[in-house]
Backbone as ProteinMPNN parsed JSONL, in Angstrom:
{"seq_chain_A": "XXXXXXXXXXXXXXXXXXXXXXXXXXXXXXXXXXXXXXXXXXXXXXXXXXXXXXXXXXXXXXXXXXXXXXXXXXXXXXXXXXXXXXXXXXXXXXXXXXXXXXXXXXXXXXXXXXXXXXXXXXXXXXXXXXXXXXXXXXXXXXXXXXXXXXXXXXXXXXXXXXXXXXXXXXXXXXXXXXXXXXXXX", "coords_chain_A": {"N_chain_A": [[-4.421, -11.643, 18.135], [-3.44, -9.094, 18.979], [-3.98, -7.423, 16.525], [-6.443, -7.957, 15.851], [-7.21, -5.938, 18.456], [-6.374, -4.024, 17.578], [-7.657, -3.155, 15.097], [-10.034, -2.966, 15.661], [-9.677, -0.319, 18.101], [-9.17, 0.929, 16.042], [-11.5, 1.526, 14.436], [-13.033, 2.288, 16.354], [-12.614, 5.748, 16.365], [-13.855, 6.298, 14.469], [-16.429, 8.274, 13.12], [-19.873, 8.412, 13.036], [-20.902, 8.442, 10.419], [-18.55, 8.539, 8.713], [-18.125, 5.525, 9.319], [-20.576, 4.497, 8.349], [-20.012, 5.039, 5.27], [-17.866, 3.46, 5.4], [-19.247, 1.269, 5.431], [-20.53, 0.934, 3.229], [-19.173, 0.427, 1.471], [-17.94, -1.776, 1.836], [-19.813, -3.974, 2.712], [-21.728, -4.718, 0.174], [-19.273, -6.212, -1.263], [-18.256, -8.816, 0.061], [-16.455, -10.691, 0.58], [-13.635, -9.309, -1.306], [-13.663, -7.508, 0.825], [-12.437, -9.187, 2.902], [-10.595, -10.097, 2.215], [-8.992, -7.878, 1.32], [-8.55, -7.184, 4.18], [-6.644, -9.113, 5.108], [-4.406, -8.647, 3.558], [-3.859, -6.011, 4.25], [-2.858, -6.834, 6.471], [-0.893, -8.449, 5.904], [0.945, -6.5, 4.472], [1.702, -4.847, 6.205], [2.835, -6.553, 8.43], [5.014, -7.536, 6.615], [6.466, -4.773, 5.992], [7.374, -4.102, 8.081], [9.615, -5.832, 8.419], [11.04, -5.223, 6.711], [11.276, -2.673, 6.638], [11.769, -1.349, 9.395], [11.733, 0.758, 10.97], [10.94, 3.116, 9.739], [8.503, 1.924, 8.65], [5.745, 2.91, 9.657], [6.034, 5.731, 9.872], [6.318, 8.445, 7.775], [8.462, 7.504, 6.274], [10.581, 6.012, 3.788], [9.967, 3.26, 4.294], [7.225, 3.264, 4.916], [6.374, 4.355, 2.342], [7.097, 2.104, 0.663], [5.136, 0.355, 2.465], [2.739, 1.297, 1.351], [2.325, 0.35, -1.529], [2.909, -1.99, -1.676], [0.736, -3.016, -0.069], [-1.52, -2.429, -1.583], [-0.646, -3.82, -4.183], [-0.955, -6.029, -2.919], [-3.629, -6.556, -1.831], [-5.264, -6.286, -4.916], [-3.524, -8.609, -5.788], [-5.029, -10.418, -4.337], [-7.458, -10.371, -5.012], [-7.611, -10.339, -7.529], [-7.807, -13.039, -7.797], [-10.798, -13.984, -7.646], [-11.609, -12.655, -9.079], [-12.281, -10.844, -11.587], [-9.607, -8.506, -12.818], [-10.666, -6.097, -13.536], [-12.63, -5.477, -11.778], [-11.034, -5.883, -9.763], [-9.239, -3.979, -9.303], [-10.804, -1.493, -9.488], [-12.376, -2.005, -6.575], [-10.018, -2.231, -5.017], [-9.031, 1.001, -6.129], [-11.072, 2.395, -4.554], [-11.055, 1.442, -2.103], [-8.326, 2.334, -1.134], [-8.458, 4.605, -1.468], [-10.825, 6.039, -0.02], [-9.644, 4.604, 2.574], [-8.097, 7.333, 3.209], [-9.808, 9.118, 3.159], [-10.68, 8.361, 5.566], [-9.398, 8.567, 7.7], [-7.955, 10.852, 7.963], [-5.279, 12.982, 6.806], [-1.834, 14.81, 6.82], [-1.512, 17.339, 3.986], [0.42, 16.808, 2.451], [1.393, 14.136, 3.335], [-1.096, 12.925, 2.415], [-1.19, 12.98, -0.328], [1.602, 11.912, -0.471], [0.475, 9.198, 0.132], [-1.44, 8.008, -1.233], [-0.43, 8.49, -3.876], [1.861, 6.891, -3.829], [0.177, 4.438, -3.252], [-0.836, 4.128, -6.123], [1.229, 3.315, -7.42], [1.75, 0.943, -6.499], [-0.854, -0.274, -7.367], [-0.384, 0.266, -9.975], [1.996, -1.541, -10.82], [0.964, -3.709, -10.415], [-0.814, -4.0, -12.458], [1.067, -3.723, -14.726], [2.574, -6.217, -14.263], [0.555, -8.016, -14.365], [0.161, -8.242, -17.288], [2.137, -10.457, -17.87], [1.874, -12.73, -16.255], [-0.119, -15.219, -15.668], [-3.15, -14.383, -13.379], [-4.095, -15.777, -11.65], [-1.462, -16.928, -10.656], [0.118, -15.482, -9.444], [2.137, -14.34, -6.59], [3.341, -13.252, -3.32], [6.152, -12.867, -3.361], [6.583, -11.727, -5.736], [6.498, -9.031, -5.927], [7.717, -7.67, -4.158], [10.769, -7.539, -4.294], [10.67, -5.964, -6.569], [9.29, -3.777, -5.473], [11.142, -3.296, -3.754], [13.652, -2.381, -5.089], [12.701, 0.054, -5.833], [12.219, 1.514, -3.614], [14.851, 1.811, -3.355], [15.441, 3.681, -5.211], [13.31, 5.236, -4.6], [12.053, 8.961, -3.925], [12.181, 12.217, -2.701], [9.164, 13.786, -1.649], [8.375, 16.65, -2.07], [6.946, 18.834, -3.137], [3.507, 19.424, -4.099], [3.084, 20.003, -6.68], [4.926, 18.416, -8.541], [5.595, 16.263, -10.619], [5.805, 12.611, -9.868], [6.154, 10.261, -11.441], [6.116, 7.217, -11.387], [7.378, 6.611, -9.258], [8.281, 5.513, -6.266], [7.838, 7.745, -3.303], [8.255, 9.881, -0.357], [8.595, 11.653, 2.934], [11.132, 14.007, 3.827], [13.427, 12.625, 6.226], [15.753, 12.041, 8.456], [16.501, 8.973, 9.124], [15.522, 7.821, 6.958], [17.322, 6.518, 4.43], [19.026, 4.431, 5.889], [17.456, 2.435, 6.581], [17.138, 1.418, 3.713], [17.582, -2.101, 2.552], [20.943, -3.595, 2.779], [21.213, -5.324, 0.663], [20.498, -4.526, -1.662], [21.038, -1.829, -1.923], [23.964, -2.247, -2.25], [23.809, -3.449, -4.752], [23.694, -2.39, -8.407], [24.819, 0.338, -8.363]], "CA_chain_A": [[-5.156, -10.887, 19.124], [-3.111, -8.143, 19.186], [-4.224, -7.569, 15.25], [-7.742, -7.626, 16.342], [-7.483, -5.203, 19.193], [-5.397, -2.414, 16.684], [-8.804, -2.995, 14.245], [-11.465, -2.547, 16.955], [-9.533, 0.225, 18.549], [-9.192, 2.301, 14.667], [-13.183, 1.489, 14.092], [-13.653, 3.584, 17.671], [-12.02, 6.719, 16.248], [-14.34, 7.048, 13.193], [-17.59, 8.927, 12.985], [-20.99, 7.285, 12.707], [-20.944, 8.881, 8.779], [-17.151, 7.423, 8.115], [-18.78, 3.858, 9.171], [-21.342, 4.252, 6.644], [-18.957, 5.356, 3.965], [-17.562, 1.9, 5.316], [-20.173, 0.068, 5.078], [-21.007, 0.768, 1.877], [-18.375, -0.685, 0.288], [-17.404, -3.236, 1.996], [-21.063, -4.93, 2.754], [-21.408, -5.401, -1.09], [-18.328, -6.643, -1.38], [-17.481, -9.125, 1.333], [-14.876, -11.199, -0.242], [-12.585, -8.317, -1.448], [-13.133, -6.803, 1.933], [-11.782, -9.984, 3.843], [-9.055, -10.094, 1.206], [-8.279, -6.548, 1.689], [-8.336, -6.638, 5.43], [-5.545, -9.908, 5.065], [-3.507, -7.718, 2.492], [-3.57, -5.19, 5.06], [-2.251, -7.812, 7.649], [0.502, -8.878, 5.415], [1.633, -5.348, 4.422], [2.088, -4.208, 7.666], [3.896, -7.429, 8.492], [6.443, -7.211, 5.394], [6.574, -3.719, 5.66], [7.873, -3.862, 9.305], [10.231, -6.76, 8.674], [11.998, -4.686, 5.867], [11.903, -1.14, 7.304], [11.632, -1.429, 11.119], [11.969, 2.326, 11.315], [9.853, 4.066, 8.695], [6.944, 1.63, 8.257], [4.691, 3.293, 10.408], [6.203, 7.448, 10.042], [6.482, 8.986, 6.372], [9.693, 7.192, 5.496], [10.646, 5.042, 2.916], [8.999, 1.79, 4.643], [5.814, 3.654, 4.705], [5.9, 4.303, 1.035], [6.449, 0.398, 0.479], [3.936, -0.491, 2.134], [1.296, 1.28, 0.834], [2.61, 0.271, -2.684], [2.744, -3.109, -1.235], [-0.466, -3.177, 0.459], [-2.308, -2.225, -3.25], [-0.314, -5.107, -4.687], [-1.53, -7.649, -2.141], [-5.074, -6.438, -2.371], [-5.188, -6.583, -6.17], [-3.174, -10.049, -6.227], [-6.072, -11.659, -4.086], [-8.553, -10.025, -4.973], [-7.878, -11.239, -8.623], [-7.832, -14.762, -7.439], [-11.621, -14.366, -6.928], [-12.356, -11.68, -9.878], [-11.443, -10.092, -12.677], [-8.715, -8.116, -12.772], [-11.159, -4.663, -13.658], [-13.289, -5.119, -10.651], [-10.535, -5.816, -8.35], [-8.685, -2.272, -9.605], [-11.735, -0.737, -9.058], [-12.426, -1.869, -5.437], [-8.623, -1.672, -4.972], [-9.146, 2.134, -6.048], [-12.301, 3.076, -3.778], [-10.515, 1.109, -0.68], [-7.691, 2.874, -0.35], [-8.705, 6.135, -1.173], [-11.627, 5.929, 1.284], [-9.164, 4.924, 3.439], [-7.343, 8.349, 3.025], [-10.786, 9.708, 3.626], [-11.399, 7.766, 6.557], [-7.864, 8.658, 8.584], [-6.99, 12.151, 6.788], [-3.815, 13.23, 6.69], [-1.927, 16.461, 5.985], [-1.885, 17.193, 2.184], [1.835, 15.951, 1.685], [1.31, 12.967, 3.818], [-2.199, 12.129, 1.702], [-0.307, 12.781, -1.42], [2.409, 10.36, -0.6], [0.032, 7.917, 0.299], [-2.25, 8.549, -3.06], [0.558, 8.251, -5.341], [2.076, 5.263, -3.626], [-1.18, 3.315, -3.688], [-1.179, 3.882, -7.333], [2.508, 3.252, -7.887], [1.696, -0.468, -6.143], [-1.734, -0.573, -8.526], [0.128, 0.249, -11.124], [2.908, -2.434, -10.94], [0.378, -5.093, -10.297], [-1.194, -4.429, -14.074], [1.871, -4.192, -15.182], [2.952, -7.418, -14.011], [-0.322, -8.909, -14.669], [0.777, -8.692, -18.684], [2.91, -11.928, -18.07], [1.54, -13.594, -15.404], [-1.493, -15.526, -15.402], [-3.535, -14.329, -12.249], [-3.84, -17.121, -10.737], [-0.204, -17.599, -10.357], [0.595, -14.754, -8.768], [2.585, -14.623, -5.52], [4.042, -12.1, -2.629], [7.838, -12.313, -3.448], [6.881, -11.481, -6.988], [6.337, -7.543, -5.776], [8.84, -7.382, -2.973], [11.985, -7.537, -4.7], [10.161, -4.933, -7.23], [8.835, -2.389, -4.542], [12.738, -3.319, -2.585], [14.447, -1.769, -5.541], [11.51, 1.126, -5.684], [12.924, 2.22, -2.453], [15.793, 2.445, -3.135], [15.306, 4.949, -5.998], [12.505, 6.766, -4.161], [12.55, 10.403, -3.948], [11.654, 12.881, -1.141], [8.403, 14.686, -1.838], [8.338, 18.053, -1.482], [5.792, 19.649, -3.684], [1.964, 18.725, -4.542], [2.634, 20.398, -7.794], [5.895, 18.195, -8.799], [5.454, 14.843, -10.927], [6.47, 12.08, -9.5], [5.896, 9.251, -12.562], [5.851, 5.503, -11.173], [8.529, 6.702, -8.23], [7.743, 5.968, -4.352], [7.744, 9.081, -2.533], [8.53, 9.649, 1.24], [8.861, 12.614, 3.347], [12.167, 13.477, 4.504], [13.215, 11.817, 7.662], [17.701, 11.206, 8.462], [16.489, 7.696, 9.457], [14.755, 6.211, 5.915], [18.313, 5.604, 3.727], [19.658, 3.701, 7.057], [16.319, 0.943, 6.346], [17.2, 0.291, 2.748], [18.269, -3.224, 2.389], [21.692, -3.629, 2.222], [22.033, -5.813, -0.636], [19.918, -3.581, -2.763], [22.177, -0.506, -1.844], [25.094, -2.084, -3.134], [23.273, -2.943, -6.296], [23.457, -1.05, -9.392], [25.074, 1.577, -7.58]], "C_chain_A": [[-4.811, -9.406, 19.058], [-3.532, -6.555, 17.992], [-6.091, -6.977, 15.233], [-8.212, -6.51, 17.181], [-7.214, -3.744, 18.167], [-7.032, -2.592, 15.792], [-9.815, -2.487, 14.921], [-11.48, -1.068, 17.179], [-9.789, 1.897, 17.148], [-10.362, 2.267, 14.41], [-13.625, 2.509, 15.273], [-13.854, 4.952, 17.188], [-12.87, 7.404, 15.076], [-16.101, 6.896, 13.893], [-19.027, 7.74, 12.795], [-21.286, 7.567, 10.984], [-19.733, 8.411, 8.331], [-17.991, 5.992, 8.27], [-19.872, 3.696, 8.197], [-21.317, 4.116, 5.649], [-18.224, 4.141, 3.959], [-18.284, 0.666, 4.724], [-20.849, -0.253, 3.721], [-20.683, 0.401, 0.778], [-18.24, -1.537, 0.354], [-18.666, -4.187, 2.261], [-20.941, -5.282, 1.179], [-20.403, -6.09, -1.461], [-17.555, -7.921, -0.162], [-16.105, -9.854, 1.792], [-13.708, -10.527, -0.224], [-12.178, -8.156, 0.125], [-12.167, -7.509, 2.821], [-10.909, -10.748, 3.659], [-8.262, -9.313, 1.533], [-7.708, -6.407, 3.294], [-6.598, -8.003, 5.845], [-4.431, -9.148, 4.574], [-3.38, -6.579, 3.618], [-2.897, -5.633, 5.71], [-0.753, -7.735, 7.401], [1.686, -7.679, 5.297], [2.529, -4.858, 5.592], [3.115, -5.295, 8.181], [5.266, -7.56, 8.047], [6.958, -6.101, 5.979], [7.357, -3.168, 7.133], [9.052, -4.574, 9.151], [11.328, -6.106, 7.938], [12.546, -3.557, 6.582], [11.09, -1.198, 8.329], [11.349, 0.2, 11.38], [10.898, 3.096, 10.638], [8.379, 3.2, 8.245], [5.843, 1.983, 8.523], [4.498, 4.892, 10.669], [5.807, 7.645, 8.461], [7.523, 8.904, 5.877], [9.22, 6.495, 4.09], [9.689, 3.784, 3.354], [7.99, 2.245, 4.526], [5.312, 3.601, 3.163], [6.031, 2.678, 0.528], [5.609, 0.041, 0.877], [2.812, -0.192, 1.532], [1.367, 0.779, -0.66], [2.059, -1.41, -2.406], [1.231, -3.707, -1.557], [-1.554, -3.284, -1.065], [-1.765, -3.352, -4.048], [-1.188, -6.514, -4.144], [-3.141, -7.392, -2.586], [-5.446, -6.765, -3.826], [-4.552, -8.334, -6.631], [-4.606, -10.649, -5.326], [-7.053, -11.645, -4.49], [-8.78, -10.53, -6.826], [-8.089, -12.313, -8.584], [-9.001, -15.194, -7.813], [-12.528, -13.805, -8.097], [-11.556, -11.716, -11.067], [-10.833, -9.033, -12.18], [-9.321, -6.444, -13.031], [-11.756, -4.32, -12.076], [-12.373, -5.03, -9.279], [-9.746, -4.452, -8.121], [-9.597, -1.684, -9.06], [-12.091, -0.882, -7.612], [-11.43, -1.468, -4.721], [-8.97, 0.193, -4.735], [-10.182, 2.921, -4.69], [-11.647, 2.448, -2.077], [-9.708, 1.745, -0.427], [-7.445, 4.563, -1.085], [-10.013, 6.232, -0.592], [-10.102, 5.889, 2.574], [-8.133, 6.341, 3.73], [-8.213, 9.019, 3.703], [-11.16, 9.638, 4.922], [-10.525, 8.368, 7.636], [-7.522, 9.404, 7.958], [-5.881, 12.483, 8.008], [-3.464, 14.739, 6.684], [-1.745, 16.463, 4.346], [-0.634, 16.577, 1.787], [1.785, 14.488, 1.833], [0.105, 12.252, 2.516], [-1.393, 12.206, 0.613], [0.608, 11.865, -1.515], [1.439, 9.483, -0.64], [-0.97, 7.571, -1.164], [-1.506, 7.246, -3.832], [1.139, 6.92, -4.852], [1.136, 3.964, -3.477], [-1.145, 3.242, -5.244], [0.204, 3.244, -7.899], [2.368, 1.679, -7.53], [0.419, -0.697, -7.583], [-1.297, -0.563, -10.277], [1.47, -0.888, -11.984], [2.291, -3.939, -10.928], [-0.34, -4.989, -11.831], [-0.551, -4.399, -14.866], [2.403, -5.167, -15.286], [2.063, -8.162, -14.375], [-0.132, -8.971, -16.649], [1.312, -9.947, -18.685], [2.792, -12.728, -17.31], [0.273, -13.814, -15.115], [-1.806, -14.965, -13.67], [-3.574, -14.963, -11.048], [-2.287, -17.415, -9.762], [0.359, -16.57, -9.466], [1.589, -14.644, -7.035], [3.296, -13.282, -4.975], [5.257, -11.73, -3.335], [7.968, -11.972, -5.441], [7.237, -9.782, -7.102], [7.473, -7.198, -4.914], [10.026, -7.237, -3.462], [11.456, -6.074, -6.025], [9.781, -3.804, -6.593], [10.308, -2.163, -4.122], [13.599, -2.219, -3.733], [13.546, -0.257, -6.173], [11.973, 1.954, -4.737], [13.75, 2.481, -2.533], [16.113, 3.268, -4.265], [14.372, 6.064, -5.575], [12.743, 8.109, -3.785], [11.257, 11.529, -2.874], [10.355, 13.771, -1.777], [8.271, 16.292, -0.992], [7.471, 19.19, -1.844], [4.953, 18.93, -3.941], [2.13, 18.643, -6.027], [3.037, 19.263, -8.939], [5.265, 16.827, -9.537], [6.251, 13.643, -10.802], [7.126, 10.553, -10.377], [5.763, 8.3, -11.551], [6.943, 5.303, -10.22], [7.761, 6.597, -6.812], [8.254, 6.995, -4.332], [8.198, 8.702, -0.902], [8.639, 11.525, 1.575], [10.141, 12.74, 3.721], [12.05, 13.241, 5.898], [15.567, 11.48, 7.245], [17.254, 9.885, 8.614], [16.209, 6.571, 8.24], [15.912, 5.941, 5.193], [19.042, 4.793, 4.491], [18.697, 2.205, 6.635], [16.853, 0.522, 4.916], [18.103, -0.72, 2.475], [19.668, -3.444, 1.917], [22.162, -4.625, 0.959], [21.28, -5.388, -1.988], [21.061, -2.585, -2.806], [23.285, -0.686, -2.562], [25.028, -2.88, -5.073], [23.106, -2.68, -6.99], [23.519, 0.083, -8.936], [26.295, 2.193, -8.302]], "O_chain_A": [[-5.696, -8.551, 19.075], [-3.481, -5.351, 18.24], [-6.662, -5.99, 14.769], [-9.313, -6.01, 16.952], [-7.857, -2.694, 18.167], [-7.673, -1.618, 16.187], [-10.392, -1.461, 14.562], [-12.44, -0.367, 16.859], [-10.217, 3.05, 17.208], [-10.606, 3.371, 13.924], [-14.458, 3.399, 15.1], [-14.937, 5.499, 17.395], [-12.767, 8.578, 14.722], [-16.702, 6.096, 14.612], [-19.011, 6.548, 12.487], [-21.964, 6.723, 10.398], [-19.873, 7.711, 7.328], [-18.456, 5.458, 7.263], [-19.946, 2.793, 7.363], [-22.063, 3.445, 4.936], [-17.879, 3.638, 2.89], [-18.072, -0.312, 4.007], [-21.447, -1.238, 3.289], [-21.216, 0.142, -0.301], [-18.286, -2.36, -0.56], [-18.433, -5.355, 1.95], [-20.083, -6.11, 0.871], [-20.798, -6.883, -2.316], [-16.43, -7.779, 0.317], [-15.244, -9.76, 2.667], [-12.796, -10.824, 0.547], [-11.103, -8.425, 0.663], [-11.273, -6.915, 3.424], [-10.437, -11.674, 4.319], [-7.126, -9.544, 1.946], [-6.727, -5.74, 3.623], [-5.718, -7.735, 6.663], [-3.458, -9.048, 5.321], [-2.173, -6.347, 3.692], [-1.897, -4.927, 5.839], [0.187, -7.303, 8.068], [2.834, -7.716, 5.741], [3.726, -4.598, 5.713], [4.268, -4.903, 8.355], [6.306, -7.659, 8.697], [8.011, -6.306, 6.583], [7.83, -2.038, 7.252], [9.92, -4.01, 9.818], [12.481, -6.285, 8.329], [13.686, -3.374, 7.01], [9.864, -1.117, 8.249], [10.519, 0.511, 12.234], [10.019, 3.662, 11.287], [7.418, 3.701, 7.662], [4.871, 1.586, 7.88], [3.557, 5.426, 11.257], [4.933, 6.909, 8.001], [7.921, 9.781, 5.11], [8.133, 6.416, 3.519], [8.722, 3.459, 2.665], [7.376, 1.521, 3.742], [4.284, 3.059, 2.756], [5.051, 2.118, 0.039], [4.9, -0.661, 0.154], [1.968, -1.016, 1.181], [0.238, 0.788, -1.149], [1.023, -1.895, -2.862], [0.714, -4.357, -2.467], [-2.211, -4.281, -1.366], [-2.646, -3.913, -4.7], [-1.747, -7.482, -4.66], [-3.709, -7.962, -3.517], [-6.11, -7.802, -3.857], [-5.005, -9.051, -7.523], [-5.226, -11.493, -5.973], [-7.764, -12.65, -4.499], [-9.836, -10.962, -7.29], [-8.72, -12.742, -9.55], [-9.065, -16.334, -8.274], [-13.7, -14.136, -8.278], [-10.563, -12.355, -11.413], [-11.308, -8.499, -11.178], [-8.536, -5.536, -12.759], [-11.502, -3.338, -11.379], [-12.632, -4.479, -8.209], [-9.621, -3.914, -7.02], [-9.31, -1.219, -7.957], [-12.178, 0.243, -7.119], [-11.561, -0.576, -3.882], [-9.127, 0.701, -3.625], [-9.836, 3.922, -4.062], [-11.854, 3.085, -1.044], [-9.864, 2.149, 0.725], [-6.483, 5.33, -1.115], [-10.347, 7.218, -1.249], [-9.679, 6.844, 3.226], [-7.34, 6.181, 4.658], [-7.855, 9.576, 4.74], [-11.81, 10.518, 5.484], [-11.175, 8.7, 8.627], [-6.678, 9.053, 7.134], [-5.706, 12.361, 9.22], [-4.262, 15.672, 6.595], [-1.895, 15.447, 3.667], [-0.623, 15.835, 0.805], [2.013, 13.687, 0.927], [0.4, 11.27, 1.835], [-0.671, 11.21, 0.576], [0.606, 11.039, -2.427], [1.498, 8.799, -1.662], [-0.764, 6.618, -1.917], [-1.681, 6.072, -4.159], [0.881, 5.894, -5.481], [1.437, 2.776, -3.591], [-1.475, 2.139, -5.679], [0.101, 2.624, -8.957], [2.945, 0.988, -8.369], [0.772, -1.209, -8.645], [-1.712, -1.119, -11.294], [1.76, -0.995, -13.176], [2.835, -4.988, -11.273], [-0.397, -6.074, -12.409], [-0.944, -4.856, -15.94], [2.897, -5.365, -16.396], [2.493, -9.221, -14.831], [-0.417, -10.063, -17.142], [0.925, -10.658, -19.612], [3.55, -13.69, -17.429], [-0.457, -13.029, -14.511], [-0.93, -15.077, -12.813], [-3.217, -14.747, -9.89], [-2.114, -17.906, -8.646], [1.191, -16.987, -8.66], [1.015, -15.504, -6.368], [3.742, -12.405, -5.716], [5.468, -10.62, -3.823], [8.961, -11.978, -6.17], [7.952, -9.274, -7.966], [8.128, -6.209, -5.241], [10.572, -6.434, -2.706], [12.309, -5.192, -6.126], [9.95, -2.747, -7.201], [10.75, -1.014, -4.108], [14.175, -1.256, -3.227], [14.091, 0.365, -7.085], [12.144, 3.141, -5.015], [14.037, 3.5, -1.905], [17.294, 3.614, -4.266], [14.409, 7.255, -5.884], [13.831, 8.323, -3.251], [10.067, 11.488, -2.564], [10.774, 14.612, -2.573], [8.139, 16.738, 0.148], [7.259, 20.203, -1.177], [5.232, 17.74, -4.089], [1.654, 17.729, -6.701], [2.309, 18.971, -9.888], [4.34, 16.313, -8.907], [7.274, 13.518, -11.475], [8.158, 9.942, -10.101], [5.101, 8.756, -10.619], [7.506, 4.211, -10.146], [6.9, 7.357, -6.369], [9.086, 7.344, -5.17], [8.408, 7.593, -0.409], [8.729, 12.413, 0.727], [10.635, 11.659, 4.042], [11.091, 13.474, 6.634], [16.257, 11.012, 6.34], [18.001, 9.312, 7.821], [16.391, 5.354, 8.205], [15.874, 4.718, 5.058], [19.922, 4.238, 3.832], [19.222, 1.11, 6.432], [17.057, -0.685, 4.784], [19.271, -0.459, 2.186], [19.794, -3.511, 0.694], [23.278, -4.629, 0.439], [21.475, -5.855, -3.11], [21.913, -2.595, -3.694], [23.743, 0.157, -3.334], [25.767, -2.845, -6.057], [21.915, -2.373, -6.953], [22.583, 0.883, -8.972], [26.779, 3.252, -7.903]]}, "name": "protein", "num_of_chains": 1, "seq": "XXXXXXXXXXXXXXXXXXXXXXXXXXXXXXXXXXXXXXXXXXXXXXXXXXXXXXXXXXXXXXXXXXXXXXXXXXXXXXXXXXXXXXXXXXXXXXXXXXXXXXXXXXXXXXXXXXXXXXXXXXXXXXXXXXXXXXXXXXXXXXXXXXXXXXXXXXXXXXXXXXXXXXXXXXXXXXXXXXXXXXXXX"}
């Protein structure tokens, strides 16, 4: 319920030209979309359970989930497709959603690059794992030690390669998992 009301309430906030820009993807698509909008579910779920603190500011948890979130979308959405088309809706969903809920330019930039940094680990991974087979805790322990190498963005200009990002914040090295931390440390 509570899930439902937070969806309703973010559909209020956008334009009658954002809902179009909605609708135009996701009507063709209705599958993905009600893949994507689960994968959203889950993200946010995980992504709270790990980092309580930063999942919802411009910490570290934030940059998992959106890495996340692009994983989950892409794992279901292969389930149903091929693995080009689901990149490709993948891509146009969550950069729309950037469009849809702008940001400031550092914030959209984190979120960018960490959508691609999740898209990018899911076709990496898809090399050795039939599609099909795919599963959550295959990414989670892969994003978990992501975090705890991520690095503070501070320029647009700067390249970040296949690294989460975050803004700073004193609170996001307090969230990463302690049995990552002491880890390959």
């Amino acid at each position: 319920m509570r899930t439902a009301r937070i969806f309703i309430n973010t559909l209020k906030t956008l334009s009658l030209a954002k809902i179009v820009k909605l609708l135009k993807l996701t009507v063709p698509h209705p599958l993905f979309t009600i893949l994507s909008f689960f994968a959203t579910i889950k993200s946010f779920t995980l992504a709270q359970m790990y980092f309580p603190k930063t999942n919802s500011n411009n910490g570290i948890g934030n940059a998992f989930r959106h890495a996340l979130w692009t994983c989950l979308i892409l794992m279901y959405c292969c389930k149903i497709s091929s693995p080009k088309k689901a990149l490709q809706f993948c891509k146009r969903m969550t950069n729309l959603h950037e469009e849809l809920f702008p940001n400031e330019p550092l914030e959209k930039e984190m979120d960018l690059h960490n959508n691609k940094v999740g898209m990018d680990l899911f076709m990496e991974m898809l090399q050795g794992i039939h599609r099909q087979f795919f599963e959550t805790s295959f990414f989670i322990e892969q994003l978990l030690y992501k975090a705890k190498t991520a690095r503070i963005l501070e320029n647009l200009d700067e390249d970040y390669g296949n690294e989460l990002i975050y803004l700073r914040g004193k609170e996001n090295w307090e969230e990463i998992p302690k049995s990552l931390v002491s880890e390959n440390s």
